[in-house]
Amino acid sequence: MNLINGFCLAAGILKGVQVLVVDNDRDSRDLYAFLLEDQSANVITAGSVKEALEILSWFTPNILVCEIRFLGESIYTLLNTLTAMEADNGNHIPIIVTSTSTTGTHDLIPNVEFEEYLLKPFDLDKFVSMIRNQVQGDVAEKFCPELLVLQKPTVLLSTSQSHNRVEFSSATCRNNTKE
């Protein structure tokens, strides 16, 4: 079990979830992958739209987490490919868009619908919850454990943007269900 930003999450909360993370910032990609894999998600990362398109030729995600801005590349190609995949397999692939910019971001992709928008830096426990909520009807509800309650925290996950490091620790949790 893990304690992330003060919330106790059961290990495996994203078991069976296929996530494609597309971000041109290596630190962001690595952080998202580590966090989601720690929750038992299967995560594939890409550093460019071109790389993501190559991955989509052999990998079908349950959800896409994508930075909105790429130098010299448009995410329209990526999003159009996802739309075609949805038409082929009949399953909607939710999109969570991330960005470091607060101005004009939605204007960059005016004709594209996405489920969530996250301004970097964002709350990591909310990020995990968003993914779980978006894929609940697809994969996650088959695998999600019962609600857990924090019993005795020992440490928290913290990030330090100025030093580009993440510190992880553990906590003790107990199951809040009656047997």
mmCIF file of C-alpha atoms in Angstrom:
data_model
loop_
_atom_site.group_PDB
_atom_site.id
_atom_site.type_symbol
_atom_site.label_atom_id
_atom_site.label_comp_id
_atom_site.label_asym_id
_atom_site.label_seq_id
_atom_site.Cartn_x
_atom_site.Cartn_y
_atom_site.Cartn_z
ATOM 1 C CA MET A 1 0.000 0.000 0.000
ATOM 2 C CA ASN A 2 1.190 3.499 -0.713
ATOM 3 C CA LEU A 3 0.767 6.911 0.771
ATOM 4 C CA ILE A 4 0.711 9.571 -1.885
ATOM 5 C CA ASN A 5 0.262 13.207 -0.892
ATOM 6 C CA GLY A 6 -1.486 12.088 2.274
ATOM 7 C CA PHE A 7 -3.905 9.628 0.668
ATOM 8 C CA CYS A 8 -3.668 5.905 1.164
ATOM 9 C CA LEU A 9 -4.032 4.051 -2.126
ATOM 10 C CA ALA A 10 -4.243 0.302 -2.330
ATOM 11 C CA ALA A 11 -1.484 -1.328 -4.303
ATOM 12 C CA GLY A 12 -2.795 -2.379 -7.669
ATOM 13 C CA ILE A 13 -5.525 0.252 -7.936
ATOM 14 C CA LEU A 14 -4.831 0.456 -11.706
ATOM 15 C CA LYS A 15 -4.247 -3.247 -12.323
ATOM 16 C CA GLY A 16 -5.030 -4.138 -15.918
ATOM 17 C CA VAL A 17 -5.078 -0.521 -17.146
ATOM 18 C CA GLN A 18 -3.065 0.182 -20.317
ATOM 19 C CA VAL A 19 -1.717 3.767 -20.304
ATOM 20 C CA LEU A 20 0.104 5.639 -23.051
ATOM 21 C CA VAL A 21 2.000 8.659 -21.686
ATOM 22 C CA VAL A 22 3.184 11.156 -24.304
ATOM 23 C CA ASP A 23 5.299 14.022 -23.017
ATOM 24 C CA ASN A 24 8.407 15.715 -24.374
ATOM 25 C CA ASP A 25 9.714 16.282 -20.839
ATOM 26 C CA ARG A 26 11.626 13.192 -19.726
ATOM 27 C CA ASP A 27 11.223 13.917 -15.999
ATOM 28 C CA SER A 28 7.438 14.160 -16.363
ATOM 29 C CA ARG A 29 7.269 10.946 -18.416
ATOM 30 C CA ASP A 30 9.406 9.063 -15.925
ATOM 31 C CA LEU A 31 7.457 10.344 -12.922
ATOM 32 C CA TYR A 32 4.081 9.416 -14.458
ATOM 33 C CA ALA A 33 5.347 5.989 -15.489
ATOM 34 C CA PHE A 34 6.822 5.258 -12.056
ATOM 35 C CA LEU A 35 3.691 6.421 -10.261
ATOM 36 C CA LEU A 36 1.259 4.517 -12.506
ATOM 37 C CA GLU A 37 3.353 1.345 -12.626
ATOM 38 C CA ASP A 38 3.480 1.446 -8.834
ATOM 39 C CA GLN A 39 -0.323 1.225 -8.994
ATOM 40 C CA SER A 40 0.013 -1.817 -11.333
ATOM 41 C CA ALA A 41 -0.821 -0.036 -14.592
ATOM 42 C CA ASN A 42 0.909 -1.136 -17.794
ATOM 43 C CA VAL A 43 2.570 2.084 -18.970
ATOM 44 C CA ILE A 44 4.221 2.817 -22.297
ATOM 45 C CA THR A 45 5.899 6.207 -22.749
ATOM 46 C CA ALA A 46 6.710 8.320 -25.783
ATOM 47 C CA GLY A 47 8.720 11.525 -26.040
ATOM 48 C CA SER A 48 7.150 12.760 -29.266
ATOM 49 C CA VAL A 49 3.986 12.536 -31.317
ATOM 50 C CA LYS A 50 5.892 10.562 -33.964
ATOM 51 C CA GLU A 51 7.032 8.008 -31.379
ATOM 52 C CA ALA A 52 3.499 7.757 -29.969
ATOM 53 C CA LEU A 53 2.104 7.032 -33.436
ATOM 54 C CA GLU A 54 4.620 4.205 -33.863
ATOM 55 C CA ILE A 55 3.599 2.770 -30.486
ATOM 56 C CA LEU A 56 -0.088 2.913 -31.410
ATOM 57 C CA SER A 57 0.618 0.519 -34.290
ATOM 58 C CA TRP A 58 1.121 -2.277 -31.721
ATOM 59 C CA PHE A 59 -0.349 -0.956 -28.446
ATOM 60 C CA THR A 60 -3.971 -0.059 -27.698
ATOM 61 C CA PRO A 61 -4.240 2.016 -24.531
ATOM 62 C CA ASN A 62 -7.252 2.297 -22.240
ATOM 63 C CA ILE A 63 -6.291 5.937 -21.667
ATOM 64 C CA LEU A 64 -3.920 8.544 -23.111
ATOM 65 C CA VAL A 65 -2.033 11.068 -20.981
ATOM 66 C CA CYS A 66 -0.611 13.678 -23.331
ATOM 67 C CA GLU A 67 1.241 16.980 -23.112
ATOM 68 C CA ILE A 68 -0.479 19.502 -25.362
ATOM 69 C CA ARG A 69 2.587 21.325 -26.684
ATOM 70 C CA PHE A 70 5.260 19.710 -28.857
ATOM 71 C CA LEU A 71 7.857 21.714 -30.764
ATOM 72 C CA GLY A 72 7.437 21.122 -34.480
ATOM 73 C CA GLU A 73 4.666 18.554 -34.008
ATOM 74 C CA SER A 74 0.905 18.746 -33.786
ATOM 75 C CA ILE A 75 -1.038 16.485 -31.488
ATOM 76 C CA TYR A 76 -3.890 16.497 -34.030
ATOM 77 C CA THR A 77 -2.262 13.571 -35.842
ATOM 78 C CA LEU A 78 -2.110 11.597 -32.608
ATOM 79 C CA LEU A 79 -5.677 12.433 -31.623
ATOM 80 C CA ASN A 80 -6.989 11.609 -35.110
ATOM 81 C CA THR A 81 -5.257 8.216 -34.895
ATOM 82 C CA LEU A 82 -6.973 7.588 -31.551
ATOM 83 C CA THR A 83 -10.321 8.522 -33.082
ATOM 84 C CA ALA A 84 -9.731 5.998 -35.876
ATOM 85 C CA MET A 85 -8.793 3.321 -33.314
ATOM 86 C CA GLU A 86 -12.007 4.040 -31.415
ATOM 87 C CA ALA A 87 -14.017 3.629 -34.607
ATOM 88 C CA ASP A 88 -12.292 0.311 -35.364
ATOM 89 C CA ASN A 89 -12.689 -1.299 -31.952
ATOM 90 C CA GLY A 90 -15.780 0.524 -30.698
ATOM 91 C CA ASN A 91 -14.138 1.553 -27.423
ATOM 92 C CA HIS A 92 -13.679 5.167 -26.378
ATOM 93 C CA ILE A 93 -10.120 6.030 -25.329
ATOM 94 C CA PRO A 94 -10.202 8.818 -22.727
ATOM 95 C CA ILE A 95 -7.636 11.606 -22.986
ATOM 96 C CA ILE A 96 -6.034 13.526 -20.130
ATOM 97 C CA VAL A 97 -4.232 16.604 -21.450
ATOM 98 C CA THR A 98 -1.373 18.169 -19.484
ATOM 99 C CA SER A 99 0.336 21.512 -19.969
ATOM 100 C CA THR A 100 2.631 23.990 -18.284
ATOM 101 C CA SER A 101 0.842 26.937 -19.868
ATOM 102 C CA THR A 102 -2.310 28.567 -18.548
ATOM 103 C CA THR A 103 -2.921 30.815 -21.551
ATOM 104 C CA GLY A 104 -4.271 29.697 -24.890
ATOM 105 C CA THR A 105 -3.853 25.992 -24.227
ATOM 106 C CA HIS A 106 -7.425 25.038 -25.046
ATOM 107 C CA ASP A 107 -7.189 27.155 -28.204
ATOM 108 C CA LEU A 108 -4.402 24.905 -29.489
ATOM 109 C CA ILE A 109 -6.847 22.032 -30.007
ATOM 110 C CA PRO A 110 -10.273 23.687 -30.343
ATOM 111 C CA ASN A 111 -12.043 20.801 -32.102
ATOM 112 C CA VAL A 112 -10.814 18.023 -29.848
ATOM 113 C CA GLU A 113 -12.658 16.781 -26.818
ATOM 114 C CA PHE A 114 -10.713 15.494 -23.868
ATOM 115 C CA GLU A 115 -11.883 14.259 -20.501
ATOM 116 C CA GLU A 116 -9.493 16.083 -18.176
ATOM 117 C CA TYR A 117 -7.043 18.970 -18.288
ATOM 118 C CA LEU A 118 -4.175 19.180 -15.792
ATOM 119 C CA LEU A 119 -1.942 22.206 -15.333
ATOM 120 C CA LYS A 120 1.594 21.202 -14.345
ATOM 121 C CA PRO A 121 2.614 20.732 -11.614
ATOM 122 C CA PHE A 122 -0.464 18.845 -10.451
ATOM 123 C CA ASP A 123 -1.565 16.737 -7.511
ATOM 124 C CA LEU A 124 -0.377 13.164 -8.116
ATOM 125 C CA ASP A 125 -3.106 11.451 -6.104
ATOM 126 C CA LYS A 126 -5.759 13.310 -8.103
ATOM 127 C CA PHE A 127 -3.976 12.216 -11.274
ATOM 128 C CA VAL A 128 -4.227 8.540 -10.262
ATOM 129 C CA SER A 129 -7.873 9.026 -9.268
ATOM 130 C CA MET A 130 -8.660 10.679 -12.612
ATOM 131 C CA ILE A 131 -7.219 7.738 -14.504
ATOM 132 C CA ARG A 132 -9.095 5.249 -12.346
ATOM 133 C CA ASN A 133 -12.349 7.171 -12.808
ATOM 134 C CA GLN A 134 -11.922 7.404 -16.583
ATOM 135 C CA VAL A 135 -11.299 3.687 -17.065
ATOM 136 C CA GLN A 136 -13.624 2.384 -14.360
ATOM 137 C CA GLY A 137 -16.167 0.935 -16.755
ATOM 138 C CA ASP A 138 -13.435 -0.412 -19.004
ATOM 139 C CA VAL A 139 -10.851 -2.238 -16.898
ATOM 140 C CA ALA A 140 -10.292 -0.842 -13.433
ATOM 141 C CA GLU A 141 -13.472 -1.931 -11.665
ATOM 142 C CA LYS A 142 -12.571 -5.570 -12.265
ATOM 143 C CA PHE A 143 -9.367 -5.097 -10.325
ATOM 144 C CA CYS A 144 -9.894 -2.189 -7.891
ATOM 145 C CA PRO A 145 -9.627 -3.231 -4.268
ATOM 146 C CA GLU A 146 -11.973 -2.190 -1.501
ATOM 147 C CA LEU A 147 -11.774 1.248 0.077
ATOM 148 C CA LEU A 148 -8.816 1.654 2.379
ATOM 149 C CA VAL A 149 -8.470 3.927 5.378
ATOM 150 C CA LEU A 150 -5.252 5.461 6.600
ATOM 151 C CA GLN A 151 -4.270 3.876 9.879
ATOM 152 C CA LYS A 152 -0.827 5.201 10.747
ATOM 153 C CA PRO A 153 1.139 7.294 8.255
ATOM 154 C CA THR A 154 4.881 7.178 8.460
ATOM 155 C CA VAL A 155 5.907 9.371 5.542
ATOM 156 C CA LEU A 156 4.617 11.156 2.457
ATOM 157 C CA LEU A 157 5.534 11.331 -1.198
ATOM 158 C CA SER A 158 7.085 14.688 -1.922
ATOM 159 C CA THR A 159 8.412 16.314 -5.038
ATOM 160 C CA SER A 160 10.998 19.006 -5.320
ATOM 161 C CA GLN A 161 10.848 20.902 -8.592
ATOM 162 C CA SER A 162 13.994 22.875 -7.855
ATOM 163 C CA HIS A 163 16.021 19.685 -7.398
ATOM 164 C CA ASN A 164 14.130 17.410 -9.816
ATOM 165 C CA ARG A 165 13.862 14.610 -7.295
ATOM 166 C CA VAL A 166 11.093 12.581 -5.821
ATOM 167 C CA GLU A 167 11.183 10.999 -2.398
ATOM 168 C CA PHE A 168 9.061 7.937 -1.718
ATOM 169 C CA SER A 169 8.208 6.277 1.546
ATOM 170 C CA SER A 170 5.609 3.954 2.964
ATOM 171 C CA ALA A 171 2.602 4.018 5.250
ATOM 172 C CA THR A 172 0.542 1.490 7.101
ATOM 173 C CA CYS A 173 -3.047 1.130 5.919
ATOM 174 C CA ARG A 174 -5.887 -1.128 6.875
ATOM 175 C CA ASN A 175 -8.808 -2.461 4.919
ATOM 176 C CA ASN A 176 -12.054 -0.748 5.913
ATOM 177 C CA THR A 177 -14.381 -3.539 4.811
ATOM 178 C CA LYS A 178 -16.137 -6.076 6.984
ATOM 179 C CA GLU A 179 -15.436 -9.697 6.288
#
